[in-house]
Amino acid sequence: MSGNIELLNTTLAAAKAADRAALIAYLPAGFPTVDGGIEAVKAVVAGGADVVEVGLPHSDPVLDGPVIQTADDIALRGGVRIADVMRTVREAYEATGVPILVMTYWNPIDRYGVERFTAELAEAGGAGCILPDLPVQESALWREHADKHGLATVFVVAPSSQDARLATITAAGSGFVYAASLMGVTGTRASVGAQAQDLVGRTRATADLPVCVGLGVSNAAQAAEVAGFADGVIVGSAFVKAMLDAPDEAAGLAAVRSLAGELAAGVRKR
């Protein structure tokens, strides 16, 4: 079975044709439970998310700040496994029909087996993977299997990335490029920063791939600001924090659906 890279491509293209940015939501699998995580994905899509990243919880998430680390810890203590991540992708995709990617560090894939992981992700209806710590020069094996199974390979670029490096990364990637708005870890911030707009411009100069910005966006105003220069707005910590702060799961689901609605309105005010 082929993965859903084409669904991802057409979804991003449709947002562009509508003269807006796409809203991309991030939620960890297994948080607060596997079933609860699946319901959370459904809730953000119901609120207006165009694409969802399902995080594969990791004990040493080098890109993620304390909010997502807390959620990952809850998921790992709950016994989440890669099979649960695949189940989350499958059930979320079947319920919503939107592109579902997995965001994961390289070590779990390496231990699980690249062929096994890509085959199972494609069979689950996944659209691809975001791989923040896989160096592009070491990605040939992954890309071979991802291409074979119809999966996008999304690399992360940062404000420190030089133009030559950006060109190398965008030439190897597919789906979109994940532009980290600033140097640091994930988390909500008072401002997204001018570095993000410069990075998007420099990245676009190297390829035709959509460029989506993450790290720091937490409200409609910030989403509108980023949507003014990016193809997609990625929000993670704000959704996770809404779940963590809720008194119970039902309240958490209502909170993330409401936040998705606010952010979806924001990307339409670019």
Coordinates of N, CA and C in Angstrom, one line a residue, residues 87-245:
R87 N -1.2 2.8 15.1 CA -2.6 2.8 15.3 C -3.2 4.2 15.3
T88 N -2.5 5.1 16.0 CA -3.0 6.5 16.0 C -3.1 7.1 14.6
V89 N -2.0 6.9 13.8 CA -2.1 7.4 12.4 C -3.2 6.8 11.7
R90 N -3.4 5.5 11.8 CA -4.4 4.8 11.0 C -5.8 5.3 11.4
E91 N -6.1 5.3 12.7 CA -7.5 5.7 13.1 C -7.7 7.1 12.9
A92 N -6.7 8.0 13.1 CA -6.9 9.4 12.9 C -7.1 9.7 11.4
Y93 N -6.4 9.0 10.5 CA -6.5 9.2 9.1 C -7.9 8.7 8.6
E94 N -8.3 7.5 9.1 CA -9.6 7.0 8.7 C -10.7 7.9 9.2
A95 N -10.6 8.5 10.3 CA -11.7 9.3 10.9 C -11.7 10.7 10.3
T96 N -10.6 11.2 9.8 CA -10.5 12.6 9.4 C -10.3 12.8 7.9
G97 N -9.5 11.9 7.3 CA -9.2 12.1 5.9 C -8.1 13.1 5.6
V98 N -7.5 13.7 6.6 CA -6.4 14.7 6.4 C -5.1 14.0 6.4
P99 N -4.0 14.7 5.9 CA -2.7 14.1 5.9 C -2.2 14.0 7.4
I100 N -1.7 12.8 7.7 CA -1.1 12.5 9.0 C 0.3 12.1 8.9
L101 N 1.2 13.0 9.5 CA 2.6 12.6 9.4 C 3.1 12.2 10.8
V102 N 4.2 11.5 10.9 CA 4.8 11.2 12.2 C 6.1 12.0 12.3
M103 N 6.2 12.7 13.5 CA 7.4 13.4 13.8 C 8.2 12.5 14.8
T104 N 9.4 12.2 14.4 CA 10.2 11.3 15.2 C 11.7 11.5 15.1
Y105 N 12.4 11.2 16.2 CA 13.8 11.2 16.1 C 14.3 9.9 15.5
W106 N 15.5 9.9 15.0 CA 16.0 8.8 14.2 C 16.1 7.5 14.9
N107 N 16.6 7.5 16.2 CA 16.9 6.3 16.9 C 15.8 5.3 16.9
P108 N 14.5 5.6 17.2 CA 13.5 4.6 17.2 C 13.3 3.9 15.8
I109 N 13.4 4.7 14.8 CA 13.3 4.1 13.4 C 14.4 3.2 13.2
D110 N 15.6 3.6 13.5 CA 16.8 2.8 13.3 C 16.7 1.4 14.0
R111 N 16.2 1.5 15.2 CA 16.1 0.2 16.0 C 15.0 -0.6 15.5
Y112 N 13.9 0.0 15.0 CA 12.7 -0.7 14.5 C 13.0 -1.3 13.2
G113 N 13.8 -0.6 12.4 CA 14.0 -1.1 11.0 C 13.4 -0.2 10.0
V114 N 14.2 0.4 9.1 CA 13.6 1.4 8.2 C 12.5 0.8 7.3
E115 N 12.8 -0.3 6.7 CA 11.8 -0.9 5.8 C 10.5 -1.2 6.5
R116 N 10.6 -1.8 7.7 CA 9.5 -2.1 8.5 C 8.7 -0.9 8.9
F117 N 9.4 0.2 9.3 CA 8.7 1.4 9.7 C 8.0 2.0 8.6
T118 N 8.7 2.2 7.4 CA 8.0 2.9 6.3 C 6.9 2.0 5.7
A119 N 7.0 0.7 5.7 CA 5.9 -0.1 5.2 C 4.7 0.0 6.1
E120 N 4.9 0.0 7.4 CA 3.8 0.0 8.3 C 3.1 1.4 8.3
L121 N 4.0 2.5 8.2 CA 3.4 3.8 8.1 C 2.5 4.0 6.9
A122 N 3.0 3.5 5.8 CA 2.3 3.6 4.5 C 1.0 2.8 4.6
E123 N 1.0 1.6 5.2 CA -0.1 0.8 5.3 C -1.2 1.4 6.2
A124 N -0.7 2.2 7.2 CA -1.6 2.9 8.1 C -2.2 4.2 7.5
G125 N -1.8 4.5 6.3 CA -2.3 5.7 5.7 C -1.5 7.0 5.9
G126 N -0.3 6.8 6.5 CA 0.5 8.0 6.8 C 1.0 8.7 5.6
A127 N 1.3 10.0 5.8 CA 1.7 10.8 4.6 C 3.2 11.0 4.6
G128 N 3.9 10.7 5.7 CA 5.4 10.9 5.7 C 5.9 11.1 7.1
C129 N 7.1 11.5 7.2 CA 7.8 11.7 8.5 C 8.5 13.0 8.5
I130 N 8.6 13.6 9.7 CA 9.4 14.8 10.0 C 10.6 14.2 10.8
L131 N 11.8 14.5 10.4 CA 12.9 13.8 11.0 C 14.0 14.9 11.4
P132 N 13.8 15.5 12.6 CA 14.6 16.6 13.0 C 16.0 16.4 13.2
D133 N 16.4 15.1 13.5 CA 17.8 14.9 13.9 C 18.5 13.9 12.9
L134 N 17.9 13.7 11.7 CA 18.5 12.9 10.7 C 19.3 13.8 9.7
P135 N 20.6 13.7 9.8 CA 21.4 14.5 8.8 C 21.1 14.2 7.4
V136 N 20.9 15.2 6.6 CA 20.5 14.9 5.2 C 21.6 14.0 4.5
Q137 N 22.8 14.2 4.8 CA 23.9 13.4 4.1 C 23.9 11.9 4.6
E138 N 23.1 11.6 5.6 CA 23.0 10.2 6.1 C 21.6 9.7 5.9
S139 N 20.8 10.3 5.0 CA 19.4 10.0 4.8 C 19.0 9.1 3.6
A140 N 20.0 8.7 2.9 CA 19.8 8.0 1.6 C 18.9 6.7 1.8
L141 N 19.2 5.9 2.9 CA 18.5 4.7 3.1 C 17.0 5.0 3.4
W142 N 16.8 6.0 4.3 CA 15.5 6.4 4.7 C 14.7 6.8 3.4
R143 N 15.3 7.7 2.6 CA 14.6 8.3 1.5 C 14.3 7.2 0.5
E144 N 15.2 6.3 0.3 CA 14.9 5.2 -0.6 C 13.6 4.4 -0.3
H145 N 13.5 4.1 1.0 CA 12.3 3.4 1.4 C 11.0 4.3 1.5
A146 N 11.2 5.5 1.9 CA 10.1 6.5 1.9 C 9.6 6.7 0.5
D147 N 10.4 6.9 -0.4 CA 10.0 7.0 -1.8 C 9.2 5.8 -2.3
K148 N 9.8 4.6 -2.0 CA 9.2 3.4 -2.4 C 7.7 3.3 -1.9
H149 N 7.5 3.8 -0.7 CA 6.2 3.6 0.0 C 5.3 4.9 -0.1
G150 N 5.7 5.9 -0.9 CA 4.9 7.0 -1.1 C 4.8 7.9 0.2
L151 N 5.9 8.1 0.8 CA 5.9 8.9 2.1 C 6.8 10.1 1.9
A152 N 6.4 11.2 2.4 CA 7.2 12.5 2.4 C 8.3 12.4 3.4
T153 N 9.4 13.0 3.1 CA 10.6 13.2 4.0 C 10.7 14.7 4.3
V154 N 10.4 15.1 5.5 CA 10.4 16.5 5.8 C 11.6 16.7 6.7
F155 N 12.5 17.6 6.3 CA 13.7 18.0 7.1 C 13.4 19.3 7.7
V156 N 14.2 19.5 8.8 CA 14.1 20.8 9.6 C 15.3 21.7 9.2
V157 N 15.0 23.0 9.0 CA 16.0 23.9 8.8 C 15.9 25.0 9.9
A158 N 17.0 25.7 10.2 CA 17.1 26.6 11.3 C 17.7 27.9 10.8
P159 N 17.5 29.0 11.6 CA 18.0 30.3 11.2 C 19.6 30.3 11.0
S160 N 20.2 29.3 11.6 CA 21.7 29.2 11.4 C 22.1 28.5 10.2
S161 N 21.1 27.9 9.4 CA 21.4 27.1 8.2 C 21.9 28.1 7.1
Q162 N 23.1 27.8 6.6 CA 23.7 28.6 5.5 C 22.9 28.2 4.2
D163 N 23.0 29.2 3.2 CA 22.3 29.0 2.0 C 22.6 27.7 1.3
A164 N 23.9 27.3 1.2 CA 24.3 26.1 0.6 C 23.7 24.9 1.2
R165 N 23.7 24.9 2.6 CA 23.1 23.8 3.3 C 21.6 23.8 3.1
L166 N 20.9 24.9 3.0 CA 19.5 24.9 2.7 C 19.2 24.2 1.3
A167 N 20.1 24.5 0.4 CA 19.9 23.9 -1.0 C 20.0 22.4 -0.9
T168 N 21.0 21.9 -0.2 CA 21.2 20.5 0.0 C 20.0 19.8 0.6
I169 N 19.5 20.5 1.7 CA 18.3 19.9 2.4 C 17.1 19.9 1.5
T170 N 16.8 21.0 0.9 CA 15.5 21.1 0.1 C 15.6 20.2 -1.1
A171 N 16.8 19.9 -1.6 CA 16.9 19.0 -2.8 C 16.6 17.6 -2.4
A172 N 16.8 17.2 -1.1 CA 16.6 15.9 -0.6 C 15.2 15.7 -0.1
G173 N 14.6 16.8 0.4 CA 13.3 16.6 1.1 C 12.1 16.6 0.1
S174 N 10.9 16.3 0.7 CA 9.7 16.3 -0.1 C 8.6 16.6 0.9
G175 N 7.4 16.9 0.3 CA 6.3 17.3 1.1 C 6.3 18.8 1.5
F176 N 7.1 19.1 2.4 CA 7.4 20.5 2.8 C 8.7 20.6 3.6
V177 N 9.2 21.8 3.8 CA 10.3 22.0 4.7 C 9.8 22.6 6.0
Y178 N 10.3 22.1 7.1 CA 10.0 22.6 8.4 C 11.0 23.6 8.8
A179 N 10.6 24.9 8.9 CA 11.5 26.0 9.2 C 11.3 26.3 10.7
A180 N 12.3 26.0 11.5 CA 12.3 26.4 12.9 C 12.5 27.9 13.0
S181 N 11.5 28.5 13.7 CA 11.5 30.0 13.7 C 12.6 30.6 14.4
L182 N 13.3 29.9 15.3 CA 14.3 30.4 16.1 C 15.2 29.3 16.6
M183 N 16.4 29.7 17.1 CA 17.3 28.7 17.7 C 16.8 28.3 19.1
G184 N 16.6 27.1 19.4 CA 16.1 26.7 20.7 C 15.1 25.5 20.5
V185 N 14.4 25.2 21.6 CA 13.4 24.1 21.6 C 12.0 24.6 21.5
T186 N 11.1 23.7 21.3 CA 9.7 24.0 21.1 C 9.1 24.6 22.4
G187 N 8.1 25.4 22.2 CA 7.4 26.1 23.3 C 6.7 27.3 22.8
T188 N 5.8 27.8 23.6 CA 5.0 29.0 23.3 C 5.9 30.2 23.6
R189 N 5.8 31.2 22.8 CA 6.7 32.4 23.1 C 5.8 33.7 22.8
A190 N 6.3 34.8 23.3 CA 5.6 36.1 23.2 C 5.7 36.5 21.7
S191 N 6.8 36.3 21.0 CA 6.9 36.6 19.6 C 7.6 35.6 18.9
V192 N 7.3 35.5 17.6 CA 7.9 34.4 16.8 C 9.3 34.9 16.3
G193 N 9.5 36.2 16.0 CA 10.8 36.6 15.6 C 11.0 36.9 14.1
A194 N 11.8 37.9 13.8 CA 12.0 38.2 12.4 C 12.9 37.2 11.7
Q195 N 13.6 36.4 12.4 CA 14.5 35.4 11.8 C 13.7 34.4 11.0
A196 N 12.4 34.2 11.4 CA 11.6 33.2 10.6 C 11.3 33.7 9.2
Q197 N 11.0 34.9 9.0 CA 10.7 35.4 7.7 C 11.9 35.4 6.8
D198 N 13.1 35.7 7.4 CA 14.3 35.6 6.6 C 14.6 34.2 6.2
L199 N 14.4 33.3 7.1 CA 14.7 31.9 6.8 C 13.7 31.3 5.7
V200 N 12.5 31.7 5.8 CA 11.5 31.3 4.8 C 11.9 31.8 3.4
G201 N 12.3 33.0 3.3 CA 12.8 33.6 2.1 C 14.0 32.9 1.5
R202 N 15.0 32.6 2.4 CA 16.2 32.0 1.9 C 15.9 30.5 1.5
T203 N 15.0 29.9 2.2 CA 14.7 28.5 1.9 C 13.9 28.4 0.6
R204 N 13.0 29.3 0.4 CA 12.2 29.3 -0.9 C 13.1 29.6 -2.1
A205 N 14.2 30.3 -1.9 CA 15.1 30.6 -3.0 C 15.8 29.4 -3.5
T206 N 15.7 28.3 -2.7 CA 16.5 27.1 -3.1 C 15.6 26.0 -3.7
A207 N 14.3 26.1 -3.6 CA 13.4 25.0 -4.1 C 11.9 25.5 -4.1
D208 N 11.1 24.7 -4.8 CA 9.7 25.0 -4.8 C 8.8 24.4 -3.7
L209 N 9.5 23.7 -2.8 CA 8.7 23.0 -1.7 C 8.0 24.1 -0.9
P210 N 6.9 23.8 -0.4 CA 6.2 24.7 0.6 C 7.2 24.8 1.9
V211 N 7.1 25.9 2.5 CA 7.9 26.1 3.7 C 7.0 26.4 4.8
C212 N 7.0 25.6 5.9 CA 6.1 25.7 7.0 C 6.9 26.1 8.3
V213 N 6.4 27.0 9.0 CA 7.1 27.5 10.2 C 6.6 27.0 11.5
G214 N 7.5 26.5 12.3 CA 7.1 26.0 13.7 C 8.0 26.6 14.7
L215 N 7.7 26.3 16.0 CA 8.3 26.8 17.2 C 7.9 28.2 17.6
G216 N 7.0 28.2 18.6 CA 6.7 29.5 19.2 C 5.3 30.0 18.9
V217 N 4.6 29.5 17.9 CA 3.2 30.0 17.6 C 2.2 29.4 18.6
S218 N 1.4 30.3 19.2 CA 0.5 29.8 20.2 C -0.9 30.5 20.2
N219 N -1.0 31.5 19.3 CA -2.3 32.2 19.3 C -2.6 32.7 17.9
A220 N -3.9 33.2 17.7 CA -4.3 33.6 16.4 C -3.5 34.7 15.8
A221 N -3.1 35.6 16.6 CA -2.3 36.8 16.1 C -1.0 36.3 15.6
Q222 N -0.3 35.4 16.3 CA 1.0 34.9 15.8 C 0.8 34.1 14.6
A223 N -0.3 33.3 14.6 CA -0.6 32.5 13.4 C -0.8 33.3 12.2
A224 N -1.5 34.4 12.3 CA -1.7 35.4 11.2 C -0.4 36.0 10.7
E225 N 0.4 36.3 11.7 CA 1.7 36.9 11.3 C 2.6 36.0 10.5
V226 N 2.7 34.7 11.0 CA 3.5 33.8 10.3 C 2.9 33.4 8.9
A227 N 1.5 33.3 8.9 CA 0.8 33.0 7.7 C 1.1 34.1 6.6
G228 N 1.5 35.2 7.0 CA 1.8 36.3 6.0 C 3.0 36.0 5.2
F229 N 3.9 35.1 5.6 CA 5.1 34.8 4.8 C 5.4 33.4 4.7
A230 N 4.6 32.5 5.3 CA 4.9 31.0 5.2 C 3.8 30.3 4.6
D231 N 4.0 29.1 4.1 CA 3.0 28.3 3.5 C 2.2 27.5 4.5
G232 N 2.8 27.3 5.7 CA 2.0 26.6 6.7 C 2.5 27.1 8.1
V233 N 1.6 27.0 9.1 CA 1.9 27.4 10.4 C 1.8 26.1 11.3
I234 N 2.9 25.8 12.0 CA 2.9 24.6 12.8 C 2.8 24.9 14.2
V235 N 1.8 24.3 14.9 CA 1.6 24.6 16.3 C 1.6 23.3 17.1
G236 N 2.4 23.2 18.1 CA 2.4 22.0 18.9 C 2.3 22.2 20.4
S237 N 3.2 23.0 21.0 CA 3.2 23.1 22.5 C 1.9 23.7 23.0
A238 N 1.3 24.6 22.2 CA 0.1 25.3 22.7 C -1.1 24.2 22.8
F239 N -1.1 23.3 21.9 CA -2.1 22.2 21.9 C -1.9 21.3 23.1
V240 N -0.6 20.9 23.3 CA -0.3 20.0 24.4 C -0.5 20.7 25.7
K241 N -0.2 22.0 25.8 CA -0.4 22.7 27.1 C -1.9 22.8 27.4
A242 N -2.7 22.9 26.4 CA -4.2 23.0 26.6 C -4.7 21.7 27.2
M243 N -4.1 20.6 26.7 CA -4.5 19.3 27.2 C -4.0 19.1 28.6
L244 N -2.7 19.5 28.9 CA -2.1 19.3 30.2 C -2.9 20.2 31.3
D245 N -3.3 21.4 30.9 CA -4.0 22.3 31.8 C -5.4 21.9 32.1

